[in-house]
């Protein structure tokens, strides 16, 4: 819903660790989701066949588009120690580079494709980007959103939503970085070697860059940031297309945040049975009456659903909604690890975004949260660089990024994820029926990571009071163990 790492078409992402994938240890340009490569097949969408492979016929060959920028390059002959070396040129990395360089510090951004336009679709609440002065980076906005609980119930959400113009966002960030004197180096990073004061970033082209601080912004590849606990997250899995269609049944003034209806699966009892156990929903952004982004999404499951299963459900849904796809502009296969442990806190390499465990464990959202955290990381680096060095400097930055209140908030979100993992379709519907009946400050705050303890406690109590008796019973029976786990973790986690 809010996605870069390419793999073969077989879905090896069910393996708990992401190590071993193609480009996994590279500098991923996107910290918010994993995007899987597309394998073309000679089949046709809109045919009588209901197989998921029909979706791939109109998928164009992937075209990489680069921005027309003359990037100032890091001069390797000077052997200069920079204040900050950032590994990864996604939104998180560029945001920190921009803000640290504004303070007059020297910054080097290292990425194998520094001018490549991010290929994925980001959706955000407009108020999130407004707070960061990024409204000019939204190419389409909707006055609100709608949630279809079932065929007889829907929720109108009076909260404007927008799609990020990724070309504009990256252009804006790069231009500010260039103006501020950021230097760029086009390569992958293979290792980092730490000394008492500085660290040396080793690149795939043999270049070594010394820096006072190293920031890992490579996304879920966890290129440099270390973890010391078993990694067993839930997975949000989605297949999406930007398509030209003959028409669609949705209001172009509202985006479809969630559509949990399943009548489209009536002709396919086996698929409907699978969906009743691990449901998927439609997420849609209608740009006009004949152009739309459609994405079939599994909110969270462990292990994640197979991509073929999600495509099969999507084909059935489009057929039921009488949406005839004439042309596909682009498609994306996405896997978002949700929850799991935080990295070792603190450690010498600083992280931000997916590599630092910043994805929302209950929703999969991260772009707005990461961009909002960039000033925190940048300000900490600027503030502490003059007075501390090495391990102590990194520890101070990690402390500002993950203070106790943020760790407690994440623990509560993981508790929410653990409950969602246990809900079937009917229970999920009941859950969101109550969730979107809450006061806007509660569901807004939960989705945008703005609620902290004790507000999250009041959120939980309010959700419980709005839930049906059946849903309350489900929350109590399926949430008891996760609740005990959360309380135990909260008690043990102290500054």
PDB file of C-alpha atoms in Angstrom, residues 3-6 23-24 26-33 35 64 87-94 110-120 122 166 169-170 173 188 217-221 366-367:
ATOM      1  CA  UNK A   3       8.126  -0.533  -2.426  1.00  0.00           C
ATOM      2  CA  UNK A   4      13.384  -2.299  -4.216  1.00  0.00           C
ATOM      3  CA  UNK A   5      14.831  -5.527  -4.531  1.00  0.00           C
ATOM      4  CA  UNK A   6      14.547  -7.815  -7.530  1.00  0.00           C
ATOM      5  CA  UNK A  23      20.988  -7.317  -5.460  1.00  0.00           C
ATOM      6  CA  UNK A  24      20.124  -8.037  -1.854  1.00  0.00           C
ATOM      7  CA  UNK A  26      23.318  -3.843  -3.019  1.00  0.00           C
ATOM      8  CA  UNK A  27      22.288  -0.294  -2.294  1.00  0.00           C
ATOM      9  CA  UNK A  28      18.553  -0.608  -2.739  1.00  0.00           C
ATOM     10  CA  UNK A  29      17.065   2.703  -3.912  1.00  0.00           C
ATOM     11  CA  UNK A  30      13.864   2.105  -2.025  1.00  0.00           C
ATOM     12  CA  UNK A  31      13.454   1.649   1.715  1.00  0.00           C
ATOM     13  CA  UNK A  32       9.768   0.942   1.901  1.00  0.00           C
ATOM     14  CA  UNK A  33       9.004  -2.279   0.090  1.00  0.00           C
ATOM     15  CA  UNK A  35       9.619  -5.206  -5.542  1.00  0.00           C
ATOM     16  CA  UNK A  64      14.692   2.133 -16.427  1.00  0.00           C
ATOM     17  CA  UNK A  87      24.780   3.844   1.564  1.00  0.00           C
ATOM     18  CA  UNK A  88      21.585   3.826  -0.516  1.00  0.00           C
ATOM     19  CA  UNK A  89      19.938   6.581  -2.559  1.00  0.00           C
ATOM     20  CA  UNK A  90      16.278   6.076  -1.771  1.00  0.00           C
ATOM     21  CA  UNK A  91      13.978   8.665  -0.153  1.00  0.00           C
ATOM     22  CA  UNK A  92      15.423   8.044   3.309  1.00  0.00           C
ATOM     23  CA  UNK A  93      19.054   8.316   2.263  1.00  0.00           C
ATOM     24  CA  UNK A  94      18.567  11.434   0.155  1.00  0.00           C
ATOM     25  CA  UNK A 110      26.831   5.889  -2.478  1.00  0.00           C
ATOM     26  CA  UNK A 111      24.411   4.080  -4.783  1.00  0.00           C
ATOM     27  CA  UNK A 112      24.780   1.909  -7.917  1.00  0.00           C
ATOM     28  CA  UNK A 113      22.076   3.911  -9.757  1.00  0.00           C
ATOM     29  CA  UNK A 114      21.967   7.369  -8.203  1.00  0.00           C
ATOM     30  CA  UNK A 115      19.882   8.952 -10.994  1.00  0.00           C
ATOM     31  CA  UNK A 116      17.398   6.100 -11.442  1.00  0.00           C
ATOM     32  CA  UNK A 117      13.779   7.126 -10.841  1.00  0.00           C
ATOM     33  CA  UNK A 118      12.215   4.979  -8.134  1.00  0.00           C
ATOM     34  CA  UNK A 119       9.898   2.565  -9.967  1.00  0.00           C
ATOM     35  CA  UNK A 120       7.307   1.902  -7.278  1.00  0.00           C
ATOM     36  CA  UNK A 122       3.796   5.341  -3.061  1.00  0.00           C
ATOM     37  CA  UNK A 166       8.385   9.834  -7.490  1.00  0.00           C
ATOM     38  CA  UNK A 169      10.271  13.868  -5.199  1.00  0.00           C
ATOM     39  CA  UNK A 170      13.658  12.525  -6.252  1.00  0.00           C
ATOM     40  CA  UNK A 173      15.844  15.972  -3.182  1.00  0.00           C
ATOM     41  CA  UNK A 188      27.657  -0.974  -4.553  1.00  0.00           C
ATOM     42  CA  UNK A 217      19.699   3.331   3.973  1.00  0.00           C
ATOM     43  CA  UNK A 218      19.528   0.198   1.807  1.00  0.00           C
ATOM     44  CA  UNK A 219      16.042  -0.915   2.788  1.00  0.00           C
ATOM     45  CA  UNK A 220      15.200  -4.486   3.660  1.00  0.00           C
ATOM     46  CA  UNK A 221      18.509  -5.820   2.375  1.00  0.00           C
ATOM     47  CA  UNK A 366       6.873   3.467   5.991  1.00  0.00           C
ATOM     48  CA  UNK A 367       7.580   6.233   3.448  1.00  0.00           C
TER      49      UNK A 367
END
